Amino acid sequence: MNQEPIKKEKILEELIEFKEKDLKFSDGRILGSMCTSANSLAKKVFYDFLDSNLGDPGLFEGTQSLEEEVINDIGSLLSLEKPYGNIVTGGTEANLMAIRAARNLAREEKNIGNIAADEYIVPELIVPKSAHFSFEKAADVLSLKLVEADLDENYQVDIGSVKDNINDNTIAIVGIAGTTELGVIDPIKDLSKIATRNNIYLHVDAAFGGFSIPFLKDLGYEIPKFDFSLDGVCSITVDPHKMGLAPIPSGCILFRDKKYLEIMAVEAPYLTTKEQSTLVGTRLGAPVAATWAVMQYMGREGYGENANECMINTHFLADSLSKEGFELTVEPKLNIVSFNHPKIPTDDLAKMLEKEGWMVSVSSYPKAIRIILMNHIKHNHMVEFLDTLDEIKANLDIK
Amino acid sequence: MNQEPIKKEKILEELIEFKEKDLKFSDGRILGSMCTSANSLAKKVFYDFLDSNLGDPGLFEGTQSLEEEVINDIGSLLSLEKPYGNIVTGGTEANLMAIRAARNLAREEKNIGNIAADEYIVPELIVPKSAHFSFEKAADVLSLKLVEADLDENYQVDIGSVKDNINDNTIAIVGIAGTTELGVIDPIKDLSKIATRNNIYLHVDAAFGGFSIPFLKDLGYEIPKFDFSLDGVCSITVDPHKMGLAPIPSGCILFRDKKYLEIMAVEAPYLTTKEQSTLVGTRLGAPVAATWAVMQYMGREGYGENANECMINTHFLADSLSKEGFELTVEPKLNIVSFNHPKIPTDDLAKMLEKEGWMVSVSSYPKAIRIILMNHIKHNHMVEFLDTLDEIKANLDIK
């Protein structure tokens, strides 16, 4: 560390060099990210609320009110009149909170995972094989056995497999509304029935889909129910910083009942709050204010337009790829396209694309090139991308 | 949620009303917070890096380099040439990561806390009674038995009590360099010896003290060793967003060895990184860049001046209170003053102060008024505060 202070101007100058090594969403080359460039209003608001700490909410009552409004608004979006929850750092913290609530409840109600019990019962968590890796993290952190349910031919969770894996030690089932790799929506209605019948907690990970499915439904897209309108759903993860266009870090966890927050509340002495249920302690208020602002600014109509545009680009890309001899993994339901070429190994194709400046990502199951059509990806970017694929095929003598 | 988009101007206007309900650090009335107003350069840099996500570091290689530099600089501050770690959301996440590393290591090396073992052994964590409540959270989250060691007459952890509580299931011991309630520094050297002798992980929570003790030592303050210069110390939590003057959320966890990060790494498919050891997934790059900037801007000298000024205000307040018939809980070693009046119940005094606009906090052990002399608290604020205390005493007919 430097001994003497360095001048502002020199610091800012040096930072420009670092910043130039970061990629920009606006270049349209980041094809594998579920995040996007934050809206300029949201960025201004973020800046204005940089000092606000919701870990000590009594000092920042204005920001606390904004959080309540955001939680209520997202609740109404997901068919829950009185939601309980928080704006958190993202989908991982939200998923961890949900599973922690389920485990703590199982400790109290069923003696599962209770370290004070005579015999320790290991809690089990059932997730689709397509679940985000944050559930593997949750299992490690929370000391759970992770049980993966199989997928069916559409890469949705196989309901029979979920049923087969339920036992007395199951503390929760997870369903996904917009898988990270394919954008597939699990049959949440069936999961809800199973969860209710077996008295097991059901969490829905809608980190990606939660801020687009409701608006696409408004526009007439046929997507089955996935939210709190289904009785069995206890909690939903939804990320404003994905399709909600809020700046990172803005995740959201919503619970149907207050008891889920209470069961994991830790007493917070010397702060202006009595207890804390989030995983994180110091909580930046800025993303809350920024999320509030961007939600007002977009409105249901604005979000609908955005989701629809992303879907139009998605269908354009998917259709073009099909015509060009590429194979789609699934017919896109949300704005993700997953594909392969029968004659080019996936990793090779990814490397060739990266060499041409396209930051694609490769999914693990099934192995495929994965493109997220976020709003920073415009039609012209996709035309250029298809041109690059043409060139790659030409170089490999593939017609 | 609103159906139609709302105009920018209207949104910003409405936000002003919310913001007015938040308190401002610059008013000098927030006496119970370890955070402070962010430096203006840091805020500008934060804004410039708002799109950068270190959860997907391959896209943001510039910001990733900044994180490496910050980690190395903080490592050098804490006597560790090659540190491993991350900028995280704050002390809570940092403490959770450290204890998770210790537990995961105990799983592998000692079969403690291993859910796949024939018989499950409950891991035990020893913390001083003065530990931050994030360790209670860590114990709940990580399924540990929390064992509280007693304090001695100076409110430092009692070494005998720590020794008495060690058993075969102990996975870690925690020492604190700047307790949240009193700013007391535990005898880390003794803890280091015990940890080494018993082959137990030692974590130091220097969230508050880590960014002031090294500078105060530079200036000749007599403070014993507390960092990686002691062999037994495996990890240290230090919060740049406290005495480091970085904007929230900027915490830091440093490990002595790479294995501590590796033992809790979860594979991260489809991202530009192979694995993730942080608790949180999406990680805002902005606080990393802002912390880098503010550290350069301050330098060791600037931080020394800041820490020293805070100590001068601390001694002024402590001495004045003593003269006015108040009783100090301890002689301040860092910039926290804890006091009571023999004739006024603590909670009553806190309420009377709050009524006069002073946001003080009340510590739990011992019960006392707790003032953190952060750099937003200036000499004149303390003079006004002492005036208020005079008035309160006069109203109660206390001389």
Coordinates of C-alpha atoms in Angstrom, one line a residue, chain A:
Chain A
M1 CA 0.0 0.0 0.0
N2 CA 1.2 3.5 -0.9
Q3 CA 2.6 5.5 2.0
E4 CA 1.6 9.0 0.8
P5 CA -1.8 10.0 -0.6
I6 CA -2.1 9.9 -4.4
K7 CA -3.8 12.7 -6.3
K8 CA -7.4 12.2 -7.5
E9 CA -6.6 13.0 -11.1
K10 CA -3.9 10.3 -11.2
I11 CA -6.2 7.7 -9.7
L12 CA -9.0 8.4 -12.1
E13 CA -6.5 8.3 -15.0
E14 CA -5.2 4.9 -14.0
L15 CA -8.6 3.5 -13.5
I16 CA -9.5 4.2 -17.1
E17 CA -6.9 1.6 -18.1
F18 CA -8.5 -1.0 -15.9
K19 CA -11.9 -0.1 -17.1
E20 CA -10.9 -0.5 -20.7
K21 CA -10.2 -4.2 -20.0
D22 CA -13.8 -4.7 -18.9
L23 CA -16.3 -5.6 -21.6
K24 CA -19.3 -3.4 -22.2
F25 CA -22.8 -4.7 -22.6
S26 CA -23.6 -2.0 -25.2
D27 CA -21.1 -3.6 -27.6
G28 CA -23.6 -6.4 -28.1
R29 CA -20.8 -9.0 -27.7
I30 CA -21.8 -10.3 -24.2
L31 CA -24.1 -13.2 -25.2
G32 CA -23.9 -15.4 -22.1
S33 CA -25.0 -13.0 -19.3
M34 CA -28.3 -12.7 -17.6
C35 CA -27.4 -9.2 -16.5
T36 CA -27.4 -6.1 -18.6
S37 CA -26.4 -2.5 -18.5
A38 CA -28.4 -0.6 -15.9
N39 CA -30.9 2.0 -17.1
S40 CA -29.5 5.6 -16.7
L41 CA -32.2 6.7 -14.3
A42 CA -31.6 3.7 -12.1
K43 CA -27.8 4.5 -12.1
K44 CA -28.5 8.1 -11.0
V45 CA -30.8 7.0 -8.2
F46 CA -28.3 4.4 -7.1
Y47 CA -25.6 7.1 -6.8
D48 CA -28.0 9.3 -4.7
F49 CA -28.6 6.5 -2.2
L50 CA -25.0 5.3 -1.8
D51 CA -24.8 6.1 1.9
S52 CA -28.0 4.2 2.9
N53 CA -27.5 1.0 4.8
L54 CA -30.6 -1.2 5.3
G55 CA -28.6 -3.3 7.7
D56 CA -29.4 -0.5 10.1
P57 CA -32.8 0.5 8.8
G58 CA -33.8 2.9 11.7
L59 CA -31.3 5.4 10.3
F60 CA -32.7 5.2 6.8
E61 CA -36.5 5.1 7.1
G62 CA -37.0 6.6 3.7
T63 CA -35.1 3.8 2.0
Q64 CA -36.9 1.2 4.3
S65 CA -40.2 2.5 3.0
L66 CA -39.0 2.1 -0.6
E67 CA -38.1 -1.5 0.1
E68 CA -41.6 -2.2 1.5
E69 CA -43.1 -0.7 -1.7
V70 CA -40.8 -2.7 -4.0
I71 CA -41.6 -5.9 -2.1
N72 CA -45.3 -5.2 -2.4
D73 CA -45.1 -4.4 -6.1
I74 CA -43.1 -7.5 -6.9
G75 CA -45.6 -9.5 -4.7
S76 CA -48.5 -8.2 -6.8
L77 CA -46.7 -9.2 -9.9
L78 CA -46.4 -12.7 -8.5
S79 CA -50.0 -13.0 -7.3
L80 CA -49.4 -12.4 -3.6
E81 CA -51.2 -9.6 -1.9
K82 CA -49.2 -9.5 1.3
P83 CA -45.6 -10.6 0.6
Y84 CA -42.8 -10.8 3.1
G85 CA -39.2 -10.6 2.0
N86 CA -36.2 -8.5 1.1
I87 CA -34.2 -7.0 -1.7
V88 CA -31.0 -9.0 -1.5
T89 CA -27.7 -9.3 -3.4
G90 CA -29.1 -11.7 -6.1
G91 CA -30.5 -15.1 -6.8
T92 CA -27.9 -17.0 -4.8
E93 CA -28.6 -15.1 -1.5
A94 CA -32.4 -15.4 -2.3
N95 CA -32.2 -19.1 -2.9
L96 CA -30.0 -19.6 0.2
M97 CA -32.5 -17.7 2.3
A98 CA -35.4 -19.8 1.0
I99 CA -33.7 -23.1 1.7
R100 CA -32.5 -21.9 5.1
A101 CA -36.1 -21.0 6.0
A102 CA -37.3 -24.4 4.9
R103 CA -34.5 -26.2 6.9
N104 CA -35.0 -24.2 10.0
L105 CA -38.8 -24.9 9.9
A106 CA -38.0 -28.6 9.5
R107 CA -35.7 -28.4 12.5
E108 CA -38.5 -27.0 14.6
E109 CA -41.5 -28.9 13.3
K110 CA -40.0 -32.2 12.3
N111 CA -36.7 -32.4 14.3
I112 CA -34.8 -32.8 11.0
G113 CA -31.4 -31.2 11.0
N114 CA -31.6 -30.4 14.7
I115 CA -28.1 -30.5 16.1
A116 CA -29.5 -30.6 19.7
A117 CA -31.5 -33.8 18.9
D118 CA -30.4 -37.2 20.3
E119 CA -29.9 -38.5 16.8
Y120 CA -29.1 -36.1 14.0
I121 CA -31.2 -36.4 10.9
V122 CA -29.6 -35.1 7.7
P123 CA -32.1 -32.9 5.8
E124 CA -32.6 -33.6 2.1
L125 CA -33.3 -31.1 -0.6
I126 CA -34.8 -32.1 -4.0
V127 CA -33.8 -30.0 -7.0
P128 CA -34.2 -30.5 -10.7
K129 CA -30.9 -31.6 -12.4
S130 CA -31.2 -28.3 -14.2
A131 CA -31.1 -26.2 -11.0
H132 CA -28.6 -23.3 -10.7
F133 CA -25.4 -24.1 -8.9
S134 CA -26.5 -21.9 -6.0
F135 CA -28.4 -24.9 -4.7
E136 CA -25.3 -26.9 -4.6
K137 CA -23.8 -24.0 -2.6
A138 CA -26.9 -24.0 -0.4
A139 CA -26.5 -27.7 0.3
D140 CA -22.9 -27.3 1.3
V141 CA -23.4 -24.2 3.4
L142 CA -26.6 -25.5 5.1
S143 CA -25.3 -29.1 5.5
L144 CA -28.0 -30.7 3.4
K145 CA -28.0 -33.8 1.2
L146 CA -28.7 -32.6 -2.4
V147 CA -30.9 -34.9 -4.4
E148 CA -31.2 -34.3 -8.1
A149 CA -34.4 -35.1 -9.8
D150 CA -34.2 -36.2 -13.5
L151 CA -35.5 -34.1 -16.4
D152 CA -37.9 -35.3 -19.0
E153 CA -37.4 -35.1 -22.8
N154 CA -38.2 -31.4 -22.7
Y155 CA -35.6 -30.7 -20.0
Q156 CA -38.4 -30.0 -17.5
V157 CA -38.2 -31.7 -14.1
D158 CA -39.7 -35.2 -14.2
I159 CA -42.5 -35.3 -11.8
G160 CA -42.2 -39.0 -11.3
S161 CA -38.5 -38.6 -10.3
V162 CA -39.4 -35.9 -7.8
K163 CA -42.0 -38.2 -6.2
D164 CA -39.6 -41.1 -6.1
N165 CA -37.0 -39.0 -4.2
I166 CA -39.3 -37.8 -1.5
N167 CA -38.8 -39.4 1.9
D168 CA -39.3 -38.5 5.6
N169 CA -36.1 -36.3 5.6
T170 CA -37.1 -34.1 2.6
I171 CA -37.2 -30.5 3.8
A172 CA -37.9 -28.8 0.5
I173 CA -38.5 -29.2 -3.3
V174 CA -37.3 -26.6 -5.8
G175 CA -39.0 -25.8 -9.1
I176 CA -37.5 -23.4 -11.7
A177 CA -39.3 -20.8 -13.8
G178 CA -36.7 -20.2 -16.4
T179 CA -33.7 -22.5 -16.0
T180 CA -30.3 -20.8 -16.2
E181 CA -29.2 -22.9 -19.1
L182 CA -32.3 -23.3 -21.3
G183 CA -35.0 -20.9 -20.0
V184 CA -37.2 -23.9 -19.4
I185 CA -40.2 -23.6 -17.0
D186 CA -40.8 -26.6 -14.8
P187 CA -44.4 -27.8 -14.2
I188 CA -44.8 -25.8 -11.0
K189 CA -48.5 -26.7 -10.8
D190 CA -47.7 -30.4 -10.4
L191 CA -44.9 -29.6 -7.9
S192 CA -47.3 -27.5 -5.9
K193 CA -49.7 -30.4 -5.7
I194 CA -47.0 -32.8 -4.6
A195 CA -45.6 -30.4 -2.0
T196 CA -49.0 -29.7 -0.5
R197 CA -50.0 -33.4 -0.4
N198 CA -46.7 -34.3 1.3
N199 CA -46.5 -31.2 3.5
I200 CA -43.1 -30.2 2.1
Y201 CA -41.8 -26.7 1.4
L202 CA -41.8 -25.6 -2.2
H203 CA -39.5 -22.9 -3.5
V204 CA -39.6 -21.5 -7.0
D205 CA -36.4 -20.1 -8.5
A206 CA -37.7 -17.5 -10.9
A207 CA -34.6 -15.4 -10.8
F208 CA -34.6 -15.2 -14.6
G209 CA -38.3 -15.7 -15.5
G210 CA -40.0 -13.7 -12.7
F211 CA -39.5 -10.4 -14.4
S212 CA -40.7 -11.5 -17.8
I213 CA -43.3 -14.3 -17.5
P214 CA -46.0 -12.1 -16.0
F215 CA -45.5 -9.5 -18.7
L216 CA -45.5 -12.1 -21.5
K217 CA -48.7 -13.5 -20.1
D218 CA -50.2 -10.0 -20.3
L219 CA -49.3 -10.0 -24.0
G220 CA -51.0 -13.4 -24.6
Y221 CA -48.1 -15.8 -24.5
E222 CA -49.2 -19.1 -23.3
I223 CA -47.2 -19.9 -20.1
P224 CA -48.7 -22.0 -17.3
K225 CA -49.0 -20.7 -13.7
F226 CA -45.7 -20.6 -11.7
D227 CA -46.3 -18.2 -8.9
F228 CA -48.1 -17.7 -5.5
S229 CA -51.4 -18.4 -7.2
L230 CA -50.5 -22.0 -6.7
D231 CA -51.1 -23.0 -3.0
G232 CA -48.0 -25.0 -2.5
V233 CA -45.5 -22.3 -3.4
C234 CA -43.9 -21.0 -0.2
S235 CA -41.3 -18.7 -1.7
I236 CA -40.0 -17.3 -5.0
T237 CA -36.7 -15.9 -6.0
V238 CA -36.8 -13.2 -8.6
D239 CA -34.0 -11.0 -9.7
P240 CA -34.8 -7.3 -10.6
H241 CA -31.2 -7.1 -11.9
K242 CA -31.9 -9.6 -14.6
M243 CA -35.0 -9.0 -16.7
G244 CA -36.1 -6.2 -14.3
L245 CA -33.3 -4.0 -15.7
A246 CA -32.2 -2.8 -12.2
P247 CA -28.5 -2.3 -11.5
I248 CA -26.7 -5.2 -9.8
P249 CA -26.9 -6.2 -7.0
S250 CA -30.7 -6.4 -6.9
G251 CA -32.2 -9.8 -6.1
C252 CA -35.5 -10.4 -4.4
I253 CA -36.8 -13.2 -2.1
L254 CA -40.5 -13.3 -1.4
F255 CA -42.2 -15.5 1.2
R256 CA -45.9 -16.3 1.5
D257 CA -45.8 -16.0 5.3
K258 CA -44.0 -14.0 7.9
K259 CA -43.0 -17.2 9.8
Y260 CA -40.4 -18.0 7.1
L261 CA -38.5 -14.8 7.9
E262 CA -39.0 -15.3 11.6
I263 CA -37.7 -18.8 11.8
M264 CA -34.3 -17.6 10.6
A265 CA -34.2 -14.2 12.4
V266 CA -31.1 -13.6 14.4
E267 CA -31.3 -11.0 17.2
A268 CA -29.4 -7.8 16.3
P269 CA -28.2 -5.9 19.3
Y270 CA -27.1 -2.3 19.1
L271 CA -28.6 -1.7 15.7
T272 CA -31.8 0.2 15.0
T273 CA -33.5 -3.1 14.1
K274 CA -34.3 -6.0 16.4
E275 CA -33.5 -8.8 14.1
Q276 CA -32.1 -9.8 10.8
S277 CA -33.2 -12.6 8.4
T278 CA -31.0 -11.8 5.4
L279 CA -27.7 -13.7 5.1
V280 CA -25.8 -10.5 4.5
G281 CA -25.6 -7.9 7.3
T282 CA -24.7 -4.5 5.9
R283 CA -27.3 -4.1 3.1
L284 CA -26.8 -1.3 0.5
G285 CA -30.0 0.7 0.2
A286 CA -29.0 2.1 -3.2
P287 CA -30.2 -1.0 -5.3
V288 CA -33.6 -0.8 -3.5
A289 CA -34.1 2.8 -4.5
A290 CA -32.8 2.1 -8.0
T291 CA -35.1 -0.9 -8.4
W292 CA -38.1 1.2 -7.1
A293 CA -37.2 3.9 -9.7
V294 CA -36.8 1.5 -12.7
M295 CA -40.0 -0.3 -11.9
Q296 CA -42.0 2.9 -11.9
Y297 CA -40.2 4.1 -15.0
M298 CA -40.9 0.9 -17.0
G299 CA -44.4 0.0 -15.7
R300 CA -46.1 -3.2 -16.7
E301 CA -46.3 -1.9 -20.3
G302 CA -42.6 -1.0 -20.5
Y303 CA -41.6 -4.4 -19.2
G304 CA -44.0 -6.0 -21.6
E305 CA -42.5 -4.2 -24.5
N306 CA -39.0 -5.2 -23.4
A307 CA -39.8 -8.8 -22.8
N308 CA -41.6 -9.0 -26.1
E309 CA -38.7 -7.4 -28.0
C310 CA -36.3 -9.9 -26.4
M311 CA -38.6 -12.8 -27.5
I312 CA -38.8 -11.4 -31.1
N313 CA -34.9 -11.4 -31.2
T314 CA -34.9 -14.9 -29.7
H315 CA -37.3 -16.3 -32.3
F316 CA -35.3 -14.6 -35.1
L317 CA -32.1 -16.2 -33.9
A318 CA -33.6 -19.6 -33.3
D319 CA -35.4 -19.7 -36.7
S320 CA -32.2 -18.5 -38.5
L321 CA -30.1 -21.1 -36.8
S322 CA -32.5 -23.9 -37.7
K323 CA -32.4 -22.8 -41.3
E324 CA -28.6 -22.8 -41.3
G325 CA -28.3 -26.4 -40.2
F326 CA -27.9 -25.9 -36.4
E327 CA -29.9 -27.9 -34.0
L328 CA -31.9 -26.2 -31.2
T329 CA -31.8 -28.0 -27.8
V330 CA -35.4 -26.9 -27.1
E331 CA -37.9 -24.6 -28.7
P332 CA -37.3 -21.3 -26.6
K333 CA -40.0 -20.4 -24.1
L334 CA -38.1 -17.5 -22.7
N335 CA -35.3 -15.4 -24.2
I336 CA -32.5 -18.1 -24.3
V337 CA -31.4 -20.0 -27.4
S338 CA -29.4 -23.2 -27.0
F339 CA -27.9 -24.9 -30.0
N340 CA -25.2 -27.1 -31.5
H341 CA -24.0 -28.0 -35.0
P342 CA -24.0 -31.7 -35.7
K343 CA -20.5 -31.4 -37.3
I344 CA -18.8 -29.0 -34.9
P345 CA -17.9 -30.0 -31.3
T346 CA -19.5 -27.5 -28.9
D347 CA -16.3 -26.4 -27.2
D348 CA -14.5 -25.9 -30.5
L349 CA -17.4 -23.7 -31.8
A350 CA -17.4 -21.7 -28.5
K351 CA -13.6 -21.1 -28.9
M352 CA -14.0 -20.0 -32.6
L353 CA -16.8 -17.6 -31.6
E354 CA -14.7 -16.2 -28.8
K355 CA -11.8 -15.7 -31.1
E356 CA -14.1 -13.5 -33.2
G357 CA -15.1 -11.5 -30.1
W358 CA -18.4 -13.2 -29.2
M359 CA -18.6 -14.0 -25.5
V360 CA -20.9 -17.0 -25.6
S361 CA -21.3 -19.5 -22.8
V362 CA -21.5 -23.3 -22.9
S363 CA -24.2 -25.0 -21.0
S364 CA -23.4 -28.2 -19.1
Y365 CA -26.6 -30.3 -19.6
P366 CA -27.0 -30.7 -22.4
K367 CA -23.7 -29.4 -23.7
A368 CA -24.6 -26.6 -26.1
I369 CA -23.9 -23.0 -27.0
R370 CA -26.1 -20.8 -24.9
I371 CA -27.2 -17.3 -25.9
I372 CA -29.2 -15.0 -23.6
L373 CA -31.1 -12.5 -25.6
M374 CA -31.0 -9.7 -23.0
N375 CA -32.0 -6.2 -24.1
H376 CA -28.5 -5.2 -24.9
I377 CA -28.5 -7.7 -27.8
K378 CA -30.1 -6.0 -30.8
H379 CA -31.2 -7.4 -34.1
N380 CA -28.1 -6.1 -35.9
H381 CA -25.9 -7.9 -33.4
M382 CA -27.6 -11.2 -34.2
V383 CA -27.2 -10.6 -37.9
E384 CA -23.5 -10.1 -37.4
F385 CA -23.4 -13.2 -35.2
L386 CA -25.0 -15.3 -37.9
D387 CA -22.5 -13.9 -40.4
T388 CA -19.7 -15.1 -38.1
L389 CA -21.3 -18.6 -38.0
D390 CA -21.4 -18.6 -41.8
E391 CA -17.7 -17.8 -41.9
I392 CA -16.9 -20.5 -39.4
K393 CA -18.8 -23.0 -41.4
A394 CA -17.2 -21.9 -44.6
N395 CA -13.7 -22.2 -43.1
L396 CA -14.6 -25.8 -42.0
D397 CA -16.0 -26.6 -45.5
I398 CA -19.5 -27.2 -44.0
K399 CA -22.4 -26.3 -46.2

